CSV table of C-alpha atoms in Angstrom, one decimal:
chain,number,residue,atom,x,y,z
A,131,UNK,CA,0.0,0.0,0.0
A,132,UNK,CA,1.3,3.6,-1.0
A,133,UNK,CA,1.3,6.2,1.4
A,134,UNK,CA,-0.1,9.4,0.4
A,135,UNK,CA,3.5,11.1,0.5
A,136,UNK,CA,5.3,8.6,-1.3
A,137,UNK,CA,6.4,8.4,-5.0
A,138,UNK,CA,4.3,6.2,-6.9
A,139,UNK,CA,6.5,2.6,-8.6
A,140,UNK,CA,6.3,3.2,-12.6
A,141,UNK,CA,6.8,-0.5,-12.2
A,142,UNK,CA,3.3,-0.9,-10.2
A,143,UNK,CA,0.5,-2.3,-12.5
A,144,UNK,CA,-1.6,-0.1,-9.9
A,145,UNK,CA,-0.1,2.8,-10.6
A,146,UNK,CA,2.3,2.8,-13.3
A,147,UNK,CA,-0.3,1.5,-15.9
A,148,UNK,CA,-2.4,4.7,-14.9
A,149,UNK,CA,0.7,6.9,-15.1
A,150,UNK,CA,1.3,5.8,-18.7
A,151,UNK,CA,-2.2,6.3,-20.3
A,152,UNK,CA,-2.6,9.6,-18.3
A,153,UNK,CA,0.5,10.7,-20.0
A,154,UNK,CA,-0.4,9.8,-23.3
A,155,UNK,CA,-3.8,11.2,-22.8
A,156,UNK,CA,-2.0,14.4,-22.0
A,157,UNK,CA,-0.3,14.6,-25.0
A,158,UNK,CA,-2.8,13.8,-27.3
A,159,UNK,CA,-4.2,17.1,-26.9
A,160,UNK,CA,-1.6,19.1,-25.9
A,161,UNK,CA,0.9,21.4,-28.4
A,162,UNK,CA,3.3,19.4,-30.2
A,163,UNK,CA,6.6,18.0,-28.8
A,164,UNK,CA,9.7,20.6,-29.8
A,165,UNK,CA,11.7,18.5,-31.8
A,166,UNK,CA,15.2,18.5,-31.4
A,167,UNK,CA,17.8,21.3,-33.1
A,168,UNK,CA,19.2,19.2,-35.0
A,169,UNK,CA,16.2,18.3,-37.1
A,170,UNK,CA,14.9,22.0,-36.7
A,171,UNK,CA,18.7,23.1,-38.8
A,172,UNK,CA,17.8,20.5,-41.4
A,173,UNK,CA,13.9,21.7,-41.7
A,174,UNK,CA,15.3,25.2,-41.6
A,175,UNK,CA,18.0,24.5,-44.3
A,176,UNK,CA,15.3,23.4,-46.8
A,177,UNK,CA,12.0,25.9,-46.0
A,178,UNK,CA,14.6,28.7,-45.5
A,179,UNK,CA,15.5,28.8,-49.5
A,180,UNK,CA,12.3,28.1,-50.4
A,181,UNK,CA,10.4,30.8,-48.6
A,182,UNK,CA,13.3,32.8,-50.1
A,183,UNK,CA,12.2,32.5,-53.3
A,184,UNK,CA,8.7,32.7,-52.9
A,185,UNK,CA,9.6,36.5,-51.9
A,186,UNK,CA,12.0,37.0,-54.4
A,187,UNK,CA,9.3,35.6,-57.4
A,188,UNK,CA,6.3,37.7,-55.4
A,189,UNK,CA,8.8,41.0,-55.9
A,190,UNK,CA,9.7,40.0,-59.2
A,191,UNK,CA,6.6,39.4,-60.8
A,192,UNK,CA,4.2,42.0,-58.5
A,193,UNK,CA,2.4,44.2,-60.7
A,194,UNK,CA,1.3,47.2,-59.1
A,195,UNK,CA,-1.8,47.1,-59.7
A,196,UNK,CA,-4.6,45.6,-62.7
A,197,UNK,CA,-3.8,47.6,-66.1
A,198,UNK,CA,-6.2,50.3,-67.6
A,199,UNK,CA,-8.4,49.6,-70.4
A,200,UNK,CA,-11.2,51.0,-71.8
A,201,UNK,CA,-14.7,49.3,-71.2
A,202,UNK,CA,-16.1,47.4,-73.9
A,203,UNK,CA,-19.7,47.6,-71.8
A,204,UNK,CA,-20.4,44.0,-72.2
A,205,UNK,CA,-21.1,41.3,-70.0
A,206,UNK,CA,-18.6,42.2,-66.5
A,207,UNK,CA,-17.1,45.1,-68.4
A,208,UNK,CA,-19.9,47.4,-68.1
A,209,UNK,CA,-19.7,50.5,-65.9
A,210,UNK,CA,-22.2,50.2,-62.7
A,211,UNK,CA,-23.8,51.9,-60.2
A,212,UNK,CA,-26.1,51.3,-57.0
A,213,UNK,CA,-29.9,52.1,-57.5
A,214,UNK,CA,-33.4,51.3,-55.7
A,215,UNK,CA,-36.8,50.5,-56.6
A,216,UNK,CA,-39.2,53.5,-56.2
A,217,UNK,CA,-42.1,52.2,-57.4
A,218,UNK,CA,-43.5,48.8,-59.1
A,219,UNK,CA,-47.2,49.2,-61.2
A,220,UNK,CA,-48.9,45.9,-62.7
A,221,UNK,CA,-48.9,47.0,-67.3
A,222,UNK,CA,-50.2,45.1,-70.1
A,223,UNK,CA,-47.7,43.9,-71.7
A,224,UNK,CA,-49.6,44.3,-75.3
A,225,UNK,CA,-48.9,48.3,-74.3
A,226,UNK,CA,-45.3,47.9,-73.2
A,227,UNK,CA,-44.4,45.3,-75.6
A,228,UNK,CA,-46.0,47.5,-78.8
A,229,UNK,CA,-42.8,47.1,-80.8
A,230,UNK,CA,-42.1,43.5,-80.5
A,231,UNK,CA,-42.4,41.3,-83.9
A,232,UNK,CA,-46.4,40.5,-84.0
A,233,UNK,CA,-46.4,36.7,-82.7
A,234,UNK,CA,-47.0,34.1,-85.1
A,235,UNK,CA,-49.5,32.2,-81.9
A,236,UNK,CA,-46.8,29.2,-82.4
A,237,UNK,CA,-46.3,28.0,-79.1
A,238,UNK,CA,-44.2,25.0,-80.1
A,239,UNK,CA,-41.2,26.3,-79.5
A,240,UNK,CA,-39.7,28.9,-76.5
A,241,UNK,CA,-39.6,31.8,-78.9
A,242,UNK,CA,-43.1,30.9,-79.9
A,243,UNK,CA,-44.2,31.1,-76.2
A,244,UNK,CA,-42.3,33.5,-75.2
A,245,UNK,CA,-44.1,36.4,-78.0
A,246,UNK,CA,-46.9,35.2,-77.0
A,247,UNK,CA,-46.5,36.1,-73.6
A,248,UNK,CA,-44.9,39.5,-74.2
A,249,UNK,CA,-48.1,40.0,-76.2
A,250,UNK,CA,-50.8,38.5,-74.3
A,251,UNK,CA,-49.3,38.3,-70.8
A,252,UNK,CA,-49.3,40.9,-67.5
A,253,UNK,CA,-45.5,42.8,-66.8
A,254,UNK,CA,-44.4,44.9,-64.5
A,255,UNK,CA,-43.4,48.7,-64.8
A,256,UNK,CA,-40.5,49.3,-62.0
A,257,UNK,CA,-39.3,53.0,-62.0
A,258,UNK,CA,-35.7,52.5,-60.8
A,259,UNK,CA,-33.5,55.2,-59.3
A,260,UNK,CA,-29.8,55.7,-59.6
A,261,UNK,CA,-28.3,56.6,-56.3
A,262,UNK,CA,-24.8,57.0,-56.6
A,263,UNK,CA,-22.1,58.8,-59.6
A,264,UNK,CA,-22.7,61.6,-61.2
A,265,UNK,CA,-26.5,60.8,-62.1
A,266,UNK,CA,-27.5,60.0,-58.7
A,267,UNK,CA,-31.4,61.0,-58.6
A,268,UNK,CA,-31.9,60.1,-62.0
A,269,UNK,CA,-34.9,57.7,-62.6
A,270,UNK,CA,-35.7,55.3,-65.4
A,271,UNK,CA,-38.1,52.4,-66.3
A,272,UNK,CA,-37.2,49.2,-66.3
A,273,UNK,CA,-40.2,46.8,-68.0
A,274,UNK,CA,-40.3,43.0,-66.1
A,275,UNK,CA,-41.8,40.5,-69.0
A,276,UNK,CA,-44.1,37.6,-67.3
A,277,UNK,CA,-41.0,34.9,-67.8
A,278,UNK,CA,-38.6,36.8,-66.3
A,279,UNK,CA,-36.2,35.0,-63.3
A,280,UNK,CA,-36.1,38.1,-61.5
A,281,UNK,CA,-38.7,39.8,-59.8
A,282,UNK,CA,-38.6,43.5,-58.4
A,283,UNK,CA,-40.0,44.8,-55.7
A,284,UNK,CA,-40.7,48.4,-54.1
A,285,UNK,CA,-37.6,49.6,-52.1
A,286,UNK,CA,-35.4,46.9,-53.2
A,287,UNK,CA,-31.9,47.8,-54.0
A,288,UNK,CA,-30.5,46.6,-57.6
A,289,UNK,CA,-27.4,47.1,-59.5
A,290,UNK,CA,-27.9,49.6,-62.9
A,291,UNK,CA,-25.3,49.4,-65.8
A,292,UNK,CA,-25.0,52.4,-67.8
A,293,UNK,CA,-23.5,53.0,-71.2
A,294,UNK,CA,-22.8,56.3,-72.2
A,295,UNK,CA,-23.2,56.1,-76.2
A,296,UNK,CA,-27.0,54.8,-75.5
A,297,UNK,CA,-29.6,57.3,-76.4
A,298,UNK,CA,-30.5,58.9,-73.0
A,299,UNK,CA,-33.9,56.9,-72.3
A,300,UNK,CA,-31.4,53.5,-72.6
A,301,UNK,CA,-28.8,54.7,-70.6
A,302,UNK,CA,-29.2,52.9,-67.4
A,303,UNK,CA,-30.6,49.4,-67.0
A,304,UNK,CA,-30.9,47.2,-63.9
A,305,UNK,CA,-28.3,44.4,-64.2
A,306,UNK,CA,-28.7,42.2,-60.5
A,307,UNK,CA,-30.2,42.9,-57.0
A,308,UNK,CA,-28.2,44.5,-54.2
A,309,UNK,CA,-26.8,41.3,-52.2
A,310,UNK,CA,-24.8,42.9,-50.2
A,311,UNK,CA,-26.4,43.1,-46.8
A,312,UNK,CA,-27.6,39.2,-46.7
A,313,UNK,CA,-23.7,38.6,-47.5
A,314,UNK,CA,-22.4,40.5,-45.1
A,315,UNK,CA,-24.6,39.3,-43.1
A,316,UNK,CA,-24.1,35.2,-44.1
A,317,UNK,CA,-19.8,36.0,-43.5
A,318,UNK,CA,-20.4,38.2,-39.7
A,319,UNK,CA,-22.5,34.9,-38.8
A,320,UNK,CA,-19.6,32.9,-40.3
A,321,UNK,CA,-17.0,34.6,-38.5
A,322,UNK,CA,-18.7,34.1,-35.4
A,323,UNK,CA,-19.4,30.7,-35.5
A,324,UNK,CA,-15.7,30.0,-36.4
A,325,UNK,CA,-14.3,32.0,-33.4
A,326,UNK,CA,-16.9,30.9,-31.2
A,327,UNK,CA,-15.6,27.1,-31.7
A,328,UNK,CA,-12.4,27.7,-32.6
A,329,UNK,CA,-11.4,30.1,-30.2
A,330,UNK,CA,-7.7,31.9,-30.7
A,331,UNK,CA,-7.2,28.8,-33.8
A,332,UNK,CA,-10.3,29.8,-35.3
A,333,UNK,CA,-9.6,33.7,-35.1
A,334,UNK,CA,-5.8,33.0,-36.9
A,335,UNK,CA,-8.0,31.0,-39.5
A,336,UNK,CA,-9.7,34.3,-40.1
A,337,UNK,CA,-6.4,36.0,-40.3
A,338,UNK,CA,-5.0,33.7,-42.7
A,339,UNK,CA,-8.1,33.5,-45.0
A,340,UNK,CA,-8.0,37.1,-45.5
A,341,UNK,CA,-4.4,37.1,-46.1
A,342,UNK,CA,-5.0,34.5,-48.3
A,343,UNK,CA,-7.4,36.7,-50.3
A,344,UNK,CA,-5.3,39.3,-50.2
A,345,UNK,CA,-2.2,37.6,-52.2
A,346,UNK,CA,-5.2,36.5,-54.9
A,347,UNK,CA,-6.7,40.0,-55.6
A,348,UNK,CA,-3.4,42.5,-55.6
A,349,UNK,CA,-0.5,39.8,-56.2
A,350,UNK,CA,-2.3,37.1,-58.6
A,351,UNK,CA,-5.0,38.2,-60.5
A,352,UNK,CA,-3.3,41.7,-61.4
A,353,UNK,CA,-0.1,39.7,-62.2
A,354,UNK,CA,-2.0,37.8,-64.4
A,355,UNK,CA,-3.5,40.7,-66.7
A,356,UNK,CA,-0.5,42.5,-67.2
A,357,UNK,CA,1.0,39.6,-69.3
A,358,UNK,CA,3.1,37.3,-67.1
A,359,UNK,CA,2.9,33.6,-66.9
A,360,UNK,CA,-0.4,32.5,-65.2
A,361,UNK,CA,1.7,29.2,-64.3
A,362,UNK,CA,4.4,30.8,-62.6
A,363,UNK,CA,2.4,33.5,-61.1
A,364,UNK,CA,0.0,30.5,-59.8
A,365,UNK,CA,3.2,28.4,-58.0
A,366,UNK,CA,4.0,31.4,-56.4
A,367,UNK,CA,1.2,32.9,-55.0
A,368,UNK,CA,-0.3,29.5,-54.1
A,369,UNK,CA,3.4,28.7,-52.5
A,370,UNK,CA,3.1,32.3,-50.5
A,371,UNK,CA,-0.6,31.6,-49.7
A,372,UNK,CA,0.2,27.8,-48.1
A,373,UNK,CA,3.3,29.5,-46.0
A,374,UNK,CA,1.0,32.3,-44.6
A,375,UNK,CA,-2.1,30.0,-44.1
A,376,UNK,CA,-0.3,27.1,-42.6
A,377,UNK,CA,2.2,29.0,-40.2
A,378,UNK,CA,-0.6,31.5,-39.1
A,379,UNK,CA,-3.3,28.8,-38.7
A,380,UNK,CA,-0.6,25.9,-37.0
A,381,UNK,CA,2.0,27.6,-35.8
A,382,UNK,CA,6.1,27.5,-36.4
A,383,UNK,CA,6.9,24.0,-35.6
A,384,UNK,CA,8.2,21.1,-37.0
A,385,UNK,CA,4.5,19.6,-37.5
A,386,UNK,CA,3.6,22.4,-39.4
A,387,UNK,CA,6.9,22.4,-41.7
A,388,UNK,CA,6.9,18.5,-42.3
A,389,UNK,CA,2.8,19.7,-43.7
A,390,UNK,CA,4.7,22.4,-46.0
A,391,UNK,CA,6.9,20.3,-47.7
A,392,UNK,CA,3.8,17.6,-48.2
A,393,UNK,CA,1.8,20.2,-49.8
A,394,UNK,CA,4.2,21.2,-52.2
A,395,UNK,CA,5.5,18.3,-53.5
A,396,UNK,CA,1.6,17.3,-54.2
A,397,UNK,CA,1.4,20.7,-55.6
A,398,UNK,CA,4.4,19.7,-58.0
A,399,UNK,CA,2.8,16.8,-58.8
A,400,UNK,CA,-0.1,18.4,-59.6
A,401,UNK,CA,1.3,21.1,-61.7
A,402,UNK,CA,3.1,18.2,-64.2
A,403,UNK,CA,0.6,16.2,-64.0
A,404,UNK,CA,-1.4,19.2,-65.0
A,405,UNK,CA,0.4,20.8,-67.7
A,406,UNK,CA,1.0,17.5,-69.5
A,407,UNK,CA,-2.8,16.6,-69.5
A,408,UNK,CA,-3.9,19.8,-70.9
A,409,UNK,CA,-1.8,20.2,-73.4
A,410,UNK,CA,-2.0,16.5,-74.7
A,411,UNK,CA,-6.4,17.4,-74.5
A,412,UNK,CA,-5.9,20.5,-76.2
A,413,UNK,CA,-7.7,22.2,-73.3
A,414,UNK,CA,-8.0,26.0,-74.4
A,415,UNK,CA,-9.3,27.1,-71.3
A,416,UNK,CA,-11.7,29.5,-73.7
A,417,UNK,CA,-15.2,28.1,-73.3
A,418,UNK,CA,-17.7,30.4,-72.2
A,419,UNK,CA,-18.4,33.9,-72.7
A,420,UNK,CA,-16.6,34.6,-69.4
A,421,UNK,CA,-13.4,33.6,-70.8
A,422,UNK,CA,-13.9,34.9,-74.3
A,423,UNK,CA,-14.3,37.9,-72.8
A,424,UNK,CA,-11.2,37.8,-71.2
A,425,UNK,CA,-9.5,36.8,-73.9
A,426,UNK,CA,-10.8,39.8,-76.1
A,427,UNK,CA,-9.9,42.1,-73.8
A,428,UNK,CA,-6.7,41.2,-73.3
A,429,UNK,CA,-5.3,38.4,-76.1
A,430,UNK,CA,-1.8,38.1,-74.4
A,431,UNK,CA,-2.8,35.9,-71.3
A,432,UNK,CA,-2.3,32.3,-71.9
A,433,UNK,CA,-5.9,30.7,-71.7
A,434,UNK,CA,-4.4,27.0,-71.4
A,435,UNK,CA,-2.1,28.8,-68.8
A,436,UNK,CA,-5.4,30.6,-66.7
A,437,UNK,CA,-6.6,27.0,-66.5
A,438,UNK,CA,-4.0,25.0,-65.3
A,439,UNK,CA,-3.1,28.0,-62.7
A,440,UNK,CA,-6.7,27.5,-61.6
A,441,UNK,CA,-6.2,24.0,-61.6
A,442,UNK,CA,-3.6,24.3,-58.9
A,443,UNK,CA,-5.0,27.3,-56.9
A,444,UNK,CA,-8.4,25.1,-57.0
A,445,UNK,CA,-6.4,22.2,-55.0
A,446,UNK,CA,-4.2,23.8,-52.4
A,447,UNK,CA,-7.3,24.3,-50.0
A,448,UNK,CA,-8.0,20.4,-50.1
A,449,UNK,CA,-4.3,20.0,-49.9
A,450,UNK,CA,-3.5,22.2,-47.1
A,451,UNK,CA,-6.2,20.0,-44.8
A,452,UNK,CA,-5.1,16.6,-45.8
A,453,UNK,CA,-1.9,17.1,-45.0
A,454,UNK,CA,-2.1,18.9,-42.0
A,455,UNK,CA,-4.1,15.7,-40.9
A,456,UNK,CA,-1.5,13.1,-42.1
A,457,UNK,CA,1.2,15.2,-40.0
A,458,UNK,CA,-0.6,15.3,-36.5
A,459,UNK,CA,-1.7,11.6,-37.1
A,460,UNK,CA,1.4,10.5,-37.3
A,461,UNK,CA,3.2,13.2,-34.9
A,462,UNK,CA,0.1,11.8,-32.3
A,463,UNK,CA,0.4,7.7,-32.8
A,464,UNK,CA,4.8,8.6,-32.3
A,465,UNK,CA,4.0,9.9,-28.9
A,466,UNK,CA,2.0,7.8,-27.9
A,467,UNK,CA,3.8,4.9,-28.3
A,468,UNK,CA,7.7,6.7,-28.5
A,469,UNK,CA,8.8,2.7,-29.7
A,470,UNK,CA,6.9,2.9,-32.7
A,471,UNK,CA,9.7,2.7,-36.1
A,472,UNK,CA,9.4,4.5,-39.2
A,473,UNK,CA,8.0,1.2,-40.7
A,474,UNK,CA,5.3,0.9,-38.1
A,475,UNK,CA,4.5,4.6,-37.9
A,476,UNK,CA,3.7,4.5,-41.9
A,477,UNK,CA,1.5,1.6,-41.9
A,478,UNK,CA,-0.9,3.0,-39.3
A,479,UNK,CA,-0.6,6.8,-40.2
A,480,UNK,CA,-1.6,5.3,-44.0
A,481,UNK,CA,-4.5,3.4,-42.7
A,482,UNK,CA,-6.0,6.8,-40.8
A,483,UNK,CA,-5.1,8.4,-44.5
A,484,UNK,CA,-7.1,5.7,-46.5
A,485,UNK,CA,-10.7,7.3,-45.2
A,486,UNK,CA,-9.2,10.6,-45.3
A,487,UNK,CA,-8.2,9.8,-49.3
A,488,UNK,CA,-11.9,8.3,-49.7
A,489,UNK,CA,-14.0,11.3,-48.3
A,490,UNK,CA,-11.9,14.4,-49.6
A,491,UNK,CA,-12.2,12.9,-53.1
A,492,UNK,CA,-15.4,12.3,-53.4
A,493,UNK,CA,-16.1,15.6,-52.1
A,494,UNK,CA,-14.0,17.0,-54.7
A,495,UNK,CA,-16.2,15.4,-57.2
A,496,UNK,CA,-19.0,16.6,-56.1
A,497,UNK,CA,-18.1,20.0,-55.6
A,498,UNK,CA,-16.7,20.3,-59.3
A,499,UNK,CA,-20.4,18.1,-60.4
A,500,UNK,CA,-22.0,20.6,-58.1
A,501,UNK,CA,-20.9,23.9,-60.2
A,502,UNK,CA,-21.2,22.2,-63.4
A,503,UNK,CA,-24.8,20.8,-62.8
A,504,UNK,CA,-26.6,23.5,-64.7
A,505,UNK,CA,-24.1,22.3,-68.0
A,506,UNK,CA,-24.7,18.7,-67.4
A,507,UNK,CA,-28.5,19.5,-67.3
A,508,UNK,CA,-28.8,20.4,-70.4
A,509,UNK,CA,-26.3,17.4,-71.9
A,510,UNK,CA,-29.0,15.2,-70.4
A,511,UNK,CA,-31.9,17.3,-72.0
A,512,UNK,CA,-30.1,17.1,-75.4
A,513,UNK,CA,-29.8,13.3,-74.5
A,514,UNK,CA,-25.9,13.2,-75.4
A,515,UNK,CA,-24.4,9.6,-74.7
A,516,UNK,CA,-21.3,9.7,-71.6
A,517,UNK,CA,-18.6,9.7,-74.1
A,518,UNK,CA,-20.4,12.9,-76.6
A,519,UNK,CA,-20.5,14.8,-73.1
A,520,UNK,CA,-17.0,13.9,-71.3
A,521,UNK,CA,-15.6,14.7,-74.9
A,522,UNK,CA,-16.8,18.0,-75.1
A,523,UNK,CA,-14.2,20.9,-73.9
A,524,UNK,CA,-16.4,22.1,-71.1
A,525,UNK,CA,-17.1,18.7,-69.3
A,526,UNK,CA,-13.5,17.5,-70.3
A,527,UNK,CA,-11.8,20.7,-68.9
A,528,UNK,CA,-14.0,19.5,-65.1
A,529,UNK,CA,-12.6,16.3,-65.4
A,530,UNK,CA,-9.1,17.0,-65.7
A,531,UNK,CA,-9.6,19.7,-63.0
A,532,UNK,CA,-10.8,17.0,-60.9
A,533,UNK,CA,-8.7,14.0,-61.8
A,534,UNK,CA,-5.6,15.9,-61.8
A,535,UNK,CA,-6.1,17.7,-58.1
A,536,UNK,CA,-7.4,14.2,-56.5
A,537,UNK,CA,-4.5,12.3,-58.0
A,538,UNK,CA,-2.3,14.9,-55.9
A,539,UNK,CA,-4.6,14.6,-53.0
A,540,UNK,CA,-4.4,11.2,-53.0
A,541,UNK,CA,0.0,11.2,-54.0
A,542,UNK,CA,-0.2,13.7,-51.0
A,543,UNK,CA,-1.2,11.2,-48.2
A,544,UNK,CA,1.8,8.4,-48.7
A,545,UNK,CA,4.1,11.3,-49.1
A,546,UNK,CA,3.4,13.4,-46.2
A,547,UNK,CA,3.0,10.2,-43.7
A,548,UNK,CA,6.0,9.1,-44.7
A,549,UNK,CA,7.8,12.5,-43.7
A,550,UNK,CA,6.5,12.7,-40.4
A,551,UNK,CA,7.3,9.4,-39.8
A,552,UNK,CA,10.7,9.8,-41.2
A,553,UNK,CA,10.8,13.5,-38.9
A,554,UNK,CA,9.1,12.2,-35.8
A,555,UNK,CA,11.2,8.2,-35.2
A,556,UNK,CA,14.6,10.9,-36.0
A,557,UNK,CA,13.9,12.8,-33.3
A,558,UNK,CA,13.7,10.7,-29.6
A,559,UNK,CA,16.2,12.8,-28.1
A,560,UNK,CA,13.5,15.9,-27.8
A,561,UNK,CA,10.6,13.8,-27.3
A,562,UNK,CA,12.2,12.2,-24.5
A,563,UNK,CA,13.5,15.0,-23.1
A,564,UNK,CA,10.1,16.8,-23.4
A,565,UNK,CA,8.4,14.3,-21.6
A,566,UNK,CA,10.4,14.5,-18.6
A,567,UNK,CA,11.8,10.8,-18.8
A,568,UNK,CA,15.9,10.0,-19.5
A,569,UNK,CA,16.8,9.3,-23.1
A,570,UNK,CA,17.0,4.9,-23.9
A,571,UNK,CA,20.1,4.0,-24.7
A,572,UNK,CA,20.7,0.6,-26.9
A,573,UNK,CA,22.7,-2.0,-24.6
A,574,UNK,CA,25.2,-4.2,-26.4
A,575,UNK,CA,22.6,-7.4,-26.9
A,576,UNK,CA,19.6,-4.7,-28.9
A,577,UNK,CA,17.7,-4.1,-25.6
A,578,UNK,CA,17.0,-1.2,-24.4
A,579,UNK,CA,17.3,-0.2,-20.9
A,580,UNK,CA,17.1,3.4,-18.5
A,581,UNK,CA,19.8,5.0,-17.3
């Protein structure tokens, strides 16, 4: 029987067994183990030079800013302002509609049914006012045909596009509703809910996402439009967006370093992989009249280029969070069994990483399915077979996307593990000396014994 002053025996199954899963319990949740200097020189020696040159390729390439051009007034490239609804009044749309092409009462097609109800049907007569640039009061009509998507209401505020070389009474037209409030709203509530949980880990989260925005809008996109290599440009914001996310969200450890380099290598992977795939499709990256725009206004950027930069920006999210996983998995399974080998270390970190591979690609699929349903729609209303629609460039260009980043996702779990395991069975001197206990040392016959 221990007294109540006396040091418990390790060697006690009464005590010592408690001791041991108490410990291990402890660790499980606690901050990572600092690993010894050593291996932080040799982590140093490689993220050191490649942070490096992340800065050096961010200075080199930053472009001060999006280049001028003159606005063609189509589609995005039309000059806007805010307005609001004044007033909505219920018109017959035989009055509103008087210079329409008389209907031929054919109703067999959409443009048949469509004249007809522009003739026959009730509208709407919104007066819209502008209420900001230089013709803020100005009012103008805006006439709501029966089949129209969008509905206006009194008071609601819209979006108007003007174009100056319209006669006056065309000037202004209302282009989308005012969605900024319910947004604002949706991110506040957002915000919240990730501090409220995450706590100090959930406010650097914020941090880094709007750091991570921040490289996109002034460093990539502007780099992009005046004329540099969407490819390069991509590898090194994406790089500089990974080292701010990752450090900011995880912290300046070892863990967090051994994730880096997992990421990256995937991301090389990806970008081969990539590049090679597109160009033997003979993806152009110009299929919509997003994209053509693009192209029209400025003919220098390499569309092929746009895609496979998007291709790689698209992945680093999904990346970032797979390895990060793989890395604490196996830092987490090292300390709590410090005997664990490399060997052993692998096989169970890769089993934890098997799941991980099945659920974050199939939610990859699905998110890529989910943005393209509207195009697959209408394959299946035309009634195209699976091989007319994957050869198409629009449904080809989402399957590359997606085959190409989950073949990195999935490259990235093997890879990682086996880092942290390599990182984490180098390392027993600071493990052992941050767990309060006296280093092993190998007798002459393999055992191991405490001195």
């Amino acid at each position: 029987m221990t007294s109540p002053h006396s040091a418990p025996d390790p060697h006690d199954p009464a005590t010592g067994s408690t001791q041991s899963h108490a410990h291990a319990h402890t660790h499980s949740h606690g901050p990572a183990a600092p690993v010894s200097t050593h291996l932080r020189k040799v982590i140093a020696a490689v993220l050191i030079p490649f942070a490096t040159a992340v800065l050096v390729g961010m200075v080199a390439l930053w472009p001060g800013g999006a280049p001028a051009h003159e606005r063609t007034g189509v589609g995005f490239d039309r000059q806007t302002q805010d307005g609001r609804v004044v007033k909505v009044v219920a018109v017959d749309c035989a009055d509103v509609n008087a210079g329409q092409v008389p209907p031929t009462g054919d109703t067999s097609t959409p443009s048949g049914r469509e004249a007809v109800a522009e003739q026959t049907g009730s509208c709407k007569k919104a007066t819209v006012e502008v209420t900001t640039g230089k013709d803020k009061g100005r009012t103008f009509v805006e006439i709501i045909q029966p089949d129209a998507t969008r509905k206006l209401k009194q008071g609601q505020g819209v979006v108007v596009a003007y174009a100056p070389d319209a006669p006056r009474d065309l000037q202004y037209s209302v282009t989308d509703v005012d969605r900024s409030f319910p947004m604002a709203l949706l991110a506040g509530i957002f915000a919240l809910a990730v501090v409220g949980v995450g706590r100090l880990r959930g406010l650097m989260a914020l941090i880094a996402l709007a750091v991570s925005f921040a490289v996109l809008t002034l460093f990539i996109l502007p780099a992009i439009l005046q004329g540099s290599n969407p490819l390069l440009v991509a590898v090194v914001g994406a790089s500089a967006i990974m080292l701010i996310a990752l450090y900011t969200c995880h912290g300046l450890t070892a863990r967090t370093s051994v994730a880096v380099l997992g990421t990256l290598i995937s991301l090389v992977l990806i970008g081969l992989l990539g590049s090679l795939f597109i160009g033997w499709a003979s993806l152009t990256g110009n299929t919509d009249d997003n994209t053509g725009l693009i192209h029209g206004l400025y003919p220098e950027i390499d569309m092929s280029g746009l895609l496979l930069a998007g291709v790689i920006i698209g992945s680093l999210g999904v990346l970032d969070d797979v390895t990060v996983t793989q890395t604490s998995a196996v830092w987490e399974l090292h300390q709590a069994d410090p005997t664990m080998g490399i060997r052993r270390l692998y096989k169970a970190g890769i089993r934890i990483g098997r799941d991980h591979i099945a659920s974050v690609v199939n939610t990859l699929v699905l998110a890529y399915a989910g943005a393209a349903l509207p195009l697959l729609l209408l394959f299946s209303i035309a009634q195209s077979s699976v091989g007319v629609v994957a050869n198409s460039e629009l449904v080809a260009e989402e399957i590359v996307r997606t085959l190409v980043g989950s073949i990195g996702l999935v490259a990235s779990v093997p890879v990682t593990t086996v880092l942290a395991a390599l990182v984490v069975s180098a390392d027993r001197t600071g493990l052992g000396a941050e767990a309060g206990a006296p280093a092993p040392v190998r007798t002459g016959r393999g055992r191991r014994r405490k001195t």
